[in-house]
mmCIF file of C-alpha atoms in Angstrom:
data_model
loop_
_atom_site.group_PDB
_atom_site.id
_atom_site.type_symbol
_atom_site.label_atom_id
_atom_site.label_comp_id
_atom_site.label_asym_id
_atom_site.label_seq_id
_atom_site.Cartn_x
_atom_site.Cartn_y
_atom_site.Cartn_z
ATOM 1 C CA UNK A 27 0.000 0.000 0.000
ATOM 2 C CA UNK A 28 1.416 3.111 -1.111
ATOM 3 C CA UNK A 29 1.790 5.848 1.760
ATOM 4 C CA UNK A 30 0.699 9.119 1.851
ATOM 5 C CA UNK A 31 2.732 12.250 0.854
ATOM 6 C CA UNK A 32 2.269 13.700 4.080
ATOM 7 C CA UNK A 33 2.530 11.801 7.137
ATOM 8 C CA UNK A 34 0.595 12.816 10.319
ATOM 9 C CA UNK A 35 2.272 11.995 13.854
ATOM 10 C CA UNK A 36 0.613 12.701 17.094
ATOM 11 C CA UNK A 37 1.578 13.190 20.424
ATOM 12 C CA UNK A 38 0.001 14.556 23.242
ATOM 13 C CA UNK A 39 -1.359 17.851 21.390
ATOM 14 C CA UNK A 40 1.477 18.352 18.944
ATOM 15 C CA UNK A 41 0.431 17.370 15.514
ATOM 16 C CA UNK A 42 3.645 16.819 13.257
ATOM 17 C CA UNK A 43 3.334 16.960 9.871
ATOM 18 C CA UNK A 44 6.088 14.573 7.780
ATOM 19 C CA UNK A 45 6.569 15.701 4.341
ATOM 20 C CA UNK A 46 7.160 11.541 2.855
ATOM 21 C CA UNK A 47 8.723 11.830 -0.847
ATOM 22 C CA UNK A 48 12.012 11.513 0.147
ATOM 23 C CA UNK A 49 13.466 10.059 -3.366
ATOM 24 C CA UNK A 50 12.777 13.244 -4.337
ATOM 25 C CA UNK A 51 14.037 15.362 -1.167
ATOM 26 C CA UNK A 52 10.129 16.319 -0.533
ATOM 27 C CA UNK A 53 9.668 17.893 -3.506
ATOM 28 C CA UNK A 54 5.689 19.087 -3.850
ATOM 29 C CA UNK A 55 4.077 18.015 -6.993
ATOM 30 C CA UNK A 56 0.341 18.964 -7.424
ATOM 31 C CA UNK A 57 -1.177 15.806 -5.462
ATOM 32 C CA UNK A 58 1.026 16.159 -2.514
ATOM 33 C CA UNK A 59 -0.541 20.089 -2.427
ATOM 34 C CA UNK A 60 -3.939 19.247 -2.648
ATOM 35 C CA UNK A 61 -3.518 16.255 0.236
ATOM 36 C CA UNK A 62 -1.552 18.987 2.565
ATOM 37 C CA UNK A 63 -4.244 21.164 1.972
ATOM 38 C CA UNK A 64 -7.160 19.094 3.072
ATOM 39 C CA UNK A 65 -4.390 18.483 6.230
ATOM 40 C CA UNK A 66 -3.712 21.907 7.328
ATOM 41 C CA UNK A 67 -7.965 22.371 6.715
ATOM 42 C CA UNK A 68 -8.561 19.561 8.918
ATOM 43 C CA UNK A 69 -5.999 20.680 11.653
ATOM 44 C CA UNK A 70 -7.205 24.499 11.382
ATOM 45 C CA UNK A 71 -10.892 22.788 12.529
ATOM 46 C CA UNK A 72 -8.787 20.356 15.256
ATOM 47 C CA UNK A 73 -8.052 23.796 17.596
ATOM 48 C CA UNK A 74 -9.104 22.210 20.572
ATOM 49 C CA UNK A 75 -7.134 19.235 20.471
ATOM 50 C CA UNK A 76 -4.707 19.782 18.353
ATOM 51 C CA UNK A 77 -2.747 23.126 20.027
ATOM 52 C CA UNK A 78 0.929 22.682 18.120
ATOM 53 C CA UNK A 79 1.814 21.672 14.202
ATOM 54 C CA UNK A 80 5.391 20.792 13.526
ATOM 55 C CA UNK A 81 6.216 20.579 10.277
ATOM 56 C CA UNK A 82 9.115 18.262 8.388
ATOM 57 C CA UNK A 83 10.860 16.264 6.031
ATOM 58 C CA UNK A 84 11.593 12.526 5.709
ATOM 59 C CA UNK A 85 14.841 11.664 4.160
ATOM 60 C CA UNK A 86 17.789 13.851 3.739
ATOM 61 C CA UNK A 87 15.797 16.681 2.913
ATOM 62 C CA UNK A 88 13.335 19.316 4.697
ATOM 63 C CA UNK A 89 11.618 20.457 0.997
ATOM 64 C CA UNK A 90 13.400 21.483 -2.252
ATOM 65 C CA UNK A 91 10.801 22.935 -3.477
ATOM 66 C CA UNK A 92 8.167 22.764 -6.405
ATOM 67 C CA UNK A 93 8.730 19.479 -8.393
ATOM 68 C CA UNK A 94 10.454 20.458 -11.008
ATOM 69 C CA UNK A 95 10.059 16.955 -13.317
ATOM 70 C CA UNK A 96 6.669 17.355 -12.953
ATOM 71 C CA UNK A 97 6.951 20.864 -13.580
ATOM 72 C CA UNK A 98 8.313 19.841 -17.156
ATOM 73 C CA UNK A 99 5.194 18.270 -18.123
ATOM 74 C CA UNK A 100 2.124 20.842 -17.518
ATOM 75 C CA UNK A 101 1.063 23.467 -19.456
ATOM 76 C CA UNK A 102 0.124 26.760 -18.455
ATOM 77 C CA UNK A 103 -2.643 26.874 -17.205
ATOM 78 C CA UNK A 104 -1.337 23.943 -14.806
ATOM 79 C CA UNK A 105 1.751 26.013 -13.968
ATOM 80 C CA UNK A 106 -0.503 28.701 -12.530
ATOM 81 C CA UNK A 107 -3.040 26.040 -10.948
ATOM 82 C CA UNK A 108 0.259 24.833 -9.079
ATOM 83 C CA UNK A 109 1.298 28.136 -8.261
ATOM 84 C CA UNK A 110 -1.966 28.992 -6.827
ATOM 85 C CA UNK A 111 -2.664 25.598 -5.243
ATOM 86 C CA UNK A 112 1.222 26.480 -3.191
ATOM 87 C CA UNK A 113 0.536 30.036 -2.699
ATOM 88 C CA UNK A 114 -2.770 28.980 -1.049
ATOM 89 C CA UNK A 115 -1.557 26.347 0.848
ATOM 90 C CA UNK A 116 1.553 28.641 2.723
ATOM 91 C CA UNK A 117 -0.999 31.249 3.651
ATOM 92 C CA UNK A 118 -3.318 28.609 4.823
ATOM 93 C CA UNK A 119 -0.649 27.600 7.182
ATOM 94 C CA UNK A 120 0.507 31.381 8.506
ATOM 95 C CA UNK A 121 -3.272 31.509 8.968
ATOM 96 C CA UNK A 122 -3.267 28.782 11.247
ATOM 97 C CA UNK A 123 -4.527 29.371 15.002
ATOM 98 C CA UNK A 124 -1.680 27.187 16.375
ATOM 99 C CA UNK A 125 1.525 28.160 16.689
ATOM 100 C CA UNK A 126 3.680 26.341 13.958
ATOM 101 C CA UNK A 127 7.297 25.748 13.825
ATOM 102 C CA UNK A 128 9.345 24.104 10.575
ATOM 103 C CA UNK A 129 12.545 22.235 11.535
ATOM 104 C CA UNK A 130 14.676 22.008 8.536
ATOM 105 C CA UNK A 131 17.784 19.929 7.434
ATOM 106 C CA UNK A 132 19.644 18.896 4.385
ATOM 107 C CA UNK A 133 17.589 21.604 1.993
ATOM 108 C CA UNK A 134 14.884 23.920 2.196
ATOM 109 C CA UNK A 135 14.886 25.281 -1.135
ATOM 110 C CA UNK A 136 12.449 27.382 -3.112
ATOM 111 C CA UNK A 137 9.084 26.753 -2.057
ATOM 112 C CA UNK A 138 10.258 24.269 0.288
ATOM 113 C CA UNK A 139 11.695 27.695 2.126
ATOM 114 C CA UNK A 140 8.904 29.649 1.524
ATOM 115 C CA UNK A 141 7.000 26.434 3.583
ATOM 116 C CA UNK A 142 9.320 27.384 6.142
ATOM 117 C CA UNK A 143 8.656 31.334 6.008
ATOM 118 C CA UNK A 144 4.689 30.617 6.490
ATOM 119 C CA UNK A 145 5.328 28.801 9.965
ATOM 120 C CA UNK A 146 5.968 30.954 13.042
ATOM 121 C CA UNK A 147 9.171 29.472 13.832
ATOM 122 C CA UNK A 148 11.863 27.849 12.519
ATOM 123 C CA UNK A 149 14.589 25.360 13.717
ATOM 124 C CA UNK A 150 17.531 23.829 11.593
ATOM 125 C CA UNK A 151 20.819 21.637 10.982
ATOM 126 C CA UNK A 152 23.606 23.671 10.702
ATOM 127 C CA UNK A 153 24.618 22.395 7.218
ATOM 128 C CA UNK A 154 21.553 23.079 6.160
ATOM 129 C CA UNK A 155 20.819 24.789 2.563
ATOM 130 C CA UNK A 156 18.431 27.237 1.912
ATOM 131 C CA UNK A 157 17.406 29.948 -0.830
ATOM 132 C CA UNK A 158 14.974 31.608 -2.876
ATOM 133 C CA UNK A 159 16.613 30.311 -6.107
ATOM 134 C CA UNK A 160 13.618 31.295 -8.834
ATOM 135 C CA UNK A 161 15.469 33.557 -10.744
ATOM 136 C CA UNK A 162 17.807 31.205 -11.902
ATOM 137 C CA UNK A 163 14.711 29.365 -13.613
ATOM 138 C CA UNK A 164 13.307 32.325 -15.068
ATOM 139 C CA UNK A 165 10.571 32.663 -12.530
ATOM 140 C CA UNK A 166 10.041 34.282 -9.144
ATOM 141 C CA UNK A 167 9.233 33.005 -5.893
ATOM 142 C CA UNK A 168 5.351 32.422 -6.125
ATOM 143 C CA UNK A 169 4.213 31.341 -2.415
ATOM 144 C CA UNK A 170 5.243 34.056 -0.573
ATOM 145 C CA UNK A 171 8.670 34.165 -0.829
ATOM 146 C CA UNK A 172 8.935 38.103 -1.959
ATOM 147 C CA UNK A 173 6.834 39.037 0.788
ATOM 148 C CA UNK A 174 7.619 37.113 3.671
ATOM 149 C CA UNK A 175 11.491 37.072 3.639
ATOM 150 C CA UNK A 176 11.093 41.419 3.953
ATOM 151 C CA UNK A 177 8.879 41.372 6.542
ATOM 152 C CA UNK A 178 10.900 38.608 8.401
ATOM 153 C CA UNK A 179 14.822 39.748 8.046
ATOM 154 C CA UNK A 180 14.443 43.577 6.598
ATOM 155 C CA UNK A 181 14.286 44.819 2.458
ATOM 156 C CA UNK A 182 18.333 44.777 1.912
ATOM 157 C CA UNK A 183 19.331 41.550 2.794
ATOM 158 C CA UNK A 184 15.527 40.378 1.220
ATOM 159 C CA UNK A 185 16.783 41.641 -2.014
ATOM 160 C CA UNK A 186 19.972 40.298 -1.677
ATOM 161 C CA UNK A 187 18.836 36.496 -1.391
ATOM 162 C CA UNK A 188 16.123 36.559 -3.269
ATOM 163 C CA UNK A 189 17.910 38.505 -6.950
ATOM 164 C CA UNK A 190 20.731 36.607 -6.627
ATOM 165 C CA UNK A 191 19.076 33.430 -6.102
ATOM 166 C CA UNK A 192 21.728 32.433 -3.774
ATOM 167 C CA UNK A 193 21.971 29.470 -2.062
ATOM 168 C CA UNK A 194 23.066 30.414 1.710
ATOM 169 C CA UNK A 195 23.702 27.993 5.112
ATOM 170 C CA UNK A 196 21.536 28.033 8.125
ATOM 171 C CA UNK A 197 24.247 29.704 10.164
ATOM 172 C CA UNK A 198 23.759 32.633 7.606
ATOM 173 C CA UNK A 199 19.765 32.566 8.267
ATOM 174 C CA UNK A 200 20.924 32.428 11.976
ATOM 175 C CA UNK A 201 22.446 35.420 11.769
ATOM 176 C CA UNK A 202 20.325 37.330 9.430
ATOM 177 C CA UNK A 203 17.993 36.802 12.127
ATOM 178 C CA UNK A 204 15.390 34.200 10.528
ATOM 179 C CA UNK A 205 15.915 31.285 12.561
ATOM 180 C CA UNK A 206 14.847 30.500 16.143
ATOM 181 C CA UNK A 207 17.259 27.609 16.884
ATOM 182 C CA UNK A 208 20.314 26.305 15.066
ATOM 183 C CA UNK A 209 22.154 23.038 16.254
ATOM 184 C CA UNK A 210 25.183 20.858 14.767
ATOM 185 C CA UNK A 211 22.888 17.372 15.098
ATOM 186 C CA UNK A 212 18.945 16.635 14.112
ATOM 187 C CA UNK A 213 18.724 15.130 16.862
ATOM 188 C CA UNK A 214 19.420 18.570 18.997
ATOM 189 C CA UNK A 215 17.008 20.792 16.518
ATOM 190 C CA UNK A 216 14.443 18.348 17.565
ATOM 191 C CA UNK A 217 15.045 19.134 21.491
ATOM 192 C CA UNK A 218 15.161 22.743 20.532
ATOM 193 C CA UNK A 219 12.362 22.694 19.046
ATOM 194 C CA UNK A 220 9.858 20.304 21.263
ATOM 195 C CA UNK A 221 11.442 22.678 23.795
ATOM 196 C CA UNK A 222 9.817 25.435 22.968
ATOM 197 C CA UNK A 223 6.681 23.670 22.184
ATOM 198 C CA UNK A 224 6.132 22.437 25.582
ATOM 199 C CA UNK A 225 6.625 26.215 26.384
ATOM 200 C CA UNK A 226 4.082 27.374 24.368
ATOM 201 C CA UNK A 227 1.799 24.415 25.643
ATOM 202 C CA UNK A 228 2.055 25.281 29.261
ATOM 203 C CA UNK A 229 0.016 28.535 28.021
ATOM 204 C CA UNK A 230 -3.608 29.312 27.884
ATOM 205 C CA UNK A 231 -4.549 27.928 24.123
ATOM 206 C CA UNK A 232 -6.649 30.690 23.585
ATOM 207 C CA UNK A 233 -4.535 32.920 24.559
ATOM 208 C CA UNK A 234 -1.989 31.859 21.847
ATOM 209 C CA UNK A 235 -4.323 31.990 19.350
ATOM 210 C CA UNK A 236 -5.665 34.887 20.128
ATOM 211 C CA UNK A 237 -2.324 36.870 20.261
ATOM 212 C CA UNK A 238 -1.358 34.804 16.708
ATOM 213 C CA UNK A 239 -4.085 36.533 15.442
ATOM 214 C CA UNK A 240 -3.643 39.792 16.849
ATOM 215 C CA UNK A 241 -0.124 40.118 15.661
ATOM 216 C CA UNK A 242 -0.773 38.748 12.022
ATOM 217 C CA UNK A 243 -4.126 40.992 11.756
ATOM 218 C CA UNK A 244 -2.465 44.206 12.703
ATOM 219 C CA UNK A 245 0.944 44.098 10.656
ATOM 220 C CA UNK A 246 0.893 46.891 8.173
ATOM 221 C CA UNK A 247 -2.031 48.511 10.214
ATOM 222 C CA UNK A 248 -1.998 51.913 11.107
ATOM 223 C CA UNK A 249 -1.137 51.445 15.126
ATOM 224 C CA UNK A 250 -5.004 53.029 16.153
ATOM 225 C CA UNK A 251 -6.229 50.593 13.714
ATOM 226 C CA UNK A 252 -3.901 48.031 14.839
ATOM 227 C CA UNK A 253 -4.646 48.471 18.955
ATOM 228 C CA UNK A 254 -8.477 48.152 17.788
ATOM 229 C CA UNK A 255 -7.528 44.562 16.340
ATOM 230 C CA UNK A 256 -5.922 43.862 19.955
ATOM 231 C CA UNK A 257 -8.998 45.451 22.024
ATOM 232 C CA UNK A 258 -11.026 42.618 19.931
ATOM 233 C CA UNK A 259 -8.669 39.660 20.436
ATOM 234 C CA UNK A 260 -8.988 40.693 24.594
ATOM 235 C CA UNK A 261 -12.524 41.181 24.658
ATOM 236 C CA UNK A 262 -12.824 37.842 23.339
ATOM 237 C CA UNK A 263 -10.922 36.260 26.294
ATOM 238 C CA UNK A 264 -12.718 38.343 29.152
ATOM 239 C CA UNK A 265 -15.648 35.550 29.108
ATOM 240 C CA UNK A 266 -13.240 32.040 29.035
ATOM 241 C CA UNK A 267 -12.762 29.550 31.553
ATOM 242 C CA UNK A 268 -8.938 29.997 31.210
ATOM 243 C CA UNK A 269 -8.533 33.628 32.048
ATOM 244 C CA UNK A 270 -10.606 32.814 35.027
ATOM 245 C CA UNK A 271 -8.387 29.721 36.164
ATOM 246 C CA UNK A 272 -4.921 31.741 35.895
ATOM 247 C CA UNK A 273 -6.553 33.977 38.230
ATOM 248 C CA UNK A 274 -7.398 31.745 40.560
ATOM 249 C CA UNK A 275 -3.955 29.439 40.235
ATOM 250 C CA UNK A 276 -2.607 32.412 40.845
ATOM 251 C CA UNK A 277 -4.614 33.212 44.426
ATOM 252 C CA UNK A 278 -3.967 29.640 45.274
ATOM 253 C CA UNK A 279 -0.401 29.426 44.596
ATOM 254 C CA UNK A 280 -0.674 26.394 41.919
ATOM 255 C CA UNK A 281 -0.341 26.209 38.460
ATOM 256 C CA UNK A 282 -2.869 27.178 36.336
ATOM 257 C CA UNK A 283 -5.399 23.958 34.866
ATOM 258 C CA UNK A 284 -6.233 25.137 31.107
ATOM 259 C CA UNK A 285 -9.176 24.039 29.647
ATOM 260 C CA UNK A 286 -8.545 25.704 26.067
ATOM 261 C CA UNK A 287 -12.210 27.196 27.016
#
């Protein structure tokens, strides 16, 4: 029986997403989009139980990308159904009301970095490649890629990556800023990274995803408009269960019991 292209792993209420085409380092060809799709649909429904999505690659590879072999045979009106099908797919996943985090190795290249720009953090090998490399097929980044990296490390060093199509090491993204944790062995990008999951778990869920939203809705807002967009993601917590409980766990002197509620 032939398995999926994305595997789903649970634990607890971490969801972690395998990308599973590793002969061809997790490249994304236009069924493996549609089935993460109908994943990241399903999990975005799943708030309650589901509270963390870690996304990854099987093999020796995080993502390289669009597949270009099958890229080779589609016209183009099925270029720009992929492109669309990607685009939609990354800003399905910054839309997310979890908190997401990628954790890279071996390559995340073209939209397989843009994958990793749509997630709220990001955790990698050391020798791990990355890069916008589009121009160097004739094309630009199409899922976010020209839009994200900006907003993420600043417009100069944006540019620089993404017009030179440069390939560039995880130390580099380190340093540019992009990258939450960096470690020599998978094994310790892993511990980094369920780390500061179990961080973000011992919070109030709708707290998280109430502040998620907050910060996403107001970027680019002007900041009267923006503090509106907060006043609405508080108001909605006044009434929960949660908010409630910290207060009390706080009178008692115990940790707080969230309910997500």
């Amino acid at each position: 029986m032939t398995e999926p292209p994305v595997l789903v792993e649970r634990k607890e209420a971490i969801a972690t997403l395998v990308l599973n085409r590793p002969d061809v380092l997790n490249a994304l060809d236009y069924h493996t989009l549609v089935y993460f799709s109908r994943l990241i649909r399903d999990l975005s429904q799943d708030a309650r139980n589901t509270r963390l999505i870690i996304i990854k690659g099987a093999g020796r590879a995080f993502c390289v990308g669009a597949d270009l072999k099958e890229r080779q045979t589609l016209g183009e009106e099925e270029v720009r159904r992929n492109v669309r099908a990607i685009r939609d797919l990354f800003t399905a996943i910054e839309r997310l009301p979890q908190p997401t985090i990628a954790m890279m190795h071996g390559y995340a290249l073209g939209g397989g970095f843009e994958l990793a720009l749509a997630c709220d953090f990001r955790f990698a090998q050391k020798e791990t490649q990355m890069g916008l490399t589009e121009v160097r097929l004739g094309i630009i980044p199409g899922a976010g890629g020209t839009q994200r990296l900006p907003r993420l490390i600043g417009l100069h060093k944006a540019k620089e990556w993404i017009l030179t199509g440069r390939r560039f090491t995880a130390v580099e993204a380190w340093e540019a800023g992009l990258l939450t944790g960096i470690a020599e062995r998978m094994e310790d990008v892993e511990r980094q990274a369920l780390d500061l999951a179990h961080e973000l778990l011992s919070n109030a869920p709708l707290a998280l995803y109430a502040a998620k939203w907050s910060i996403h809705q107001g970027l680019g807002k002007a900041l009267d408009d923006a503090l509106d967009i907060e006043w609405q993601a508080y108001e909605r917590l006044i009434p929960t269960h949660d908010r409630k409980e910290a207060l009390l766990a706080f009178k008692e002197k115990r940790p707080p019991r969230f309910l997500g509620m």
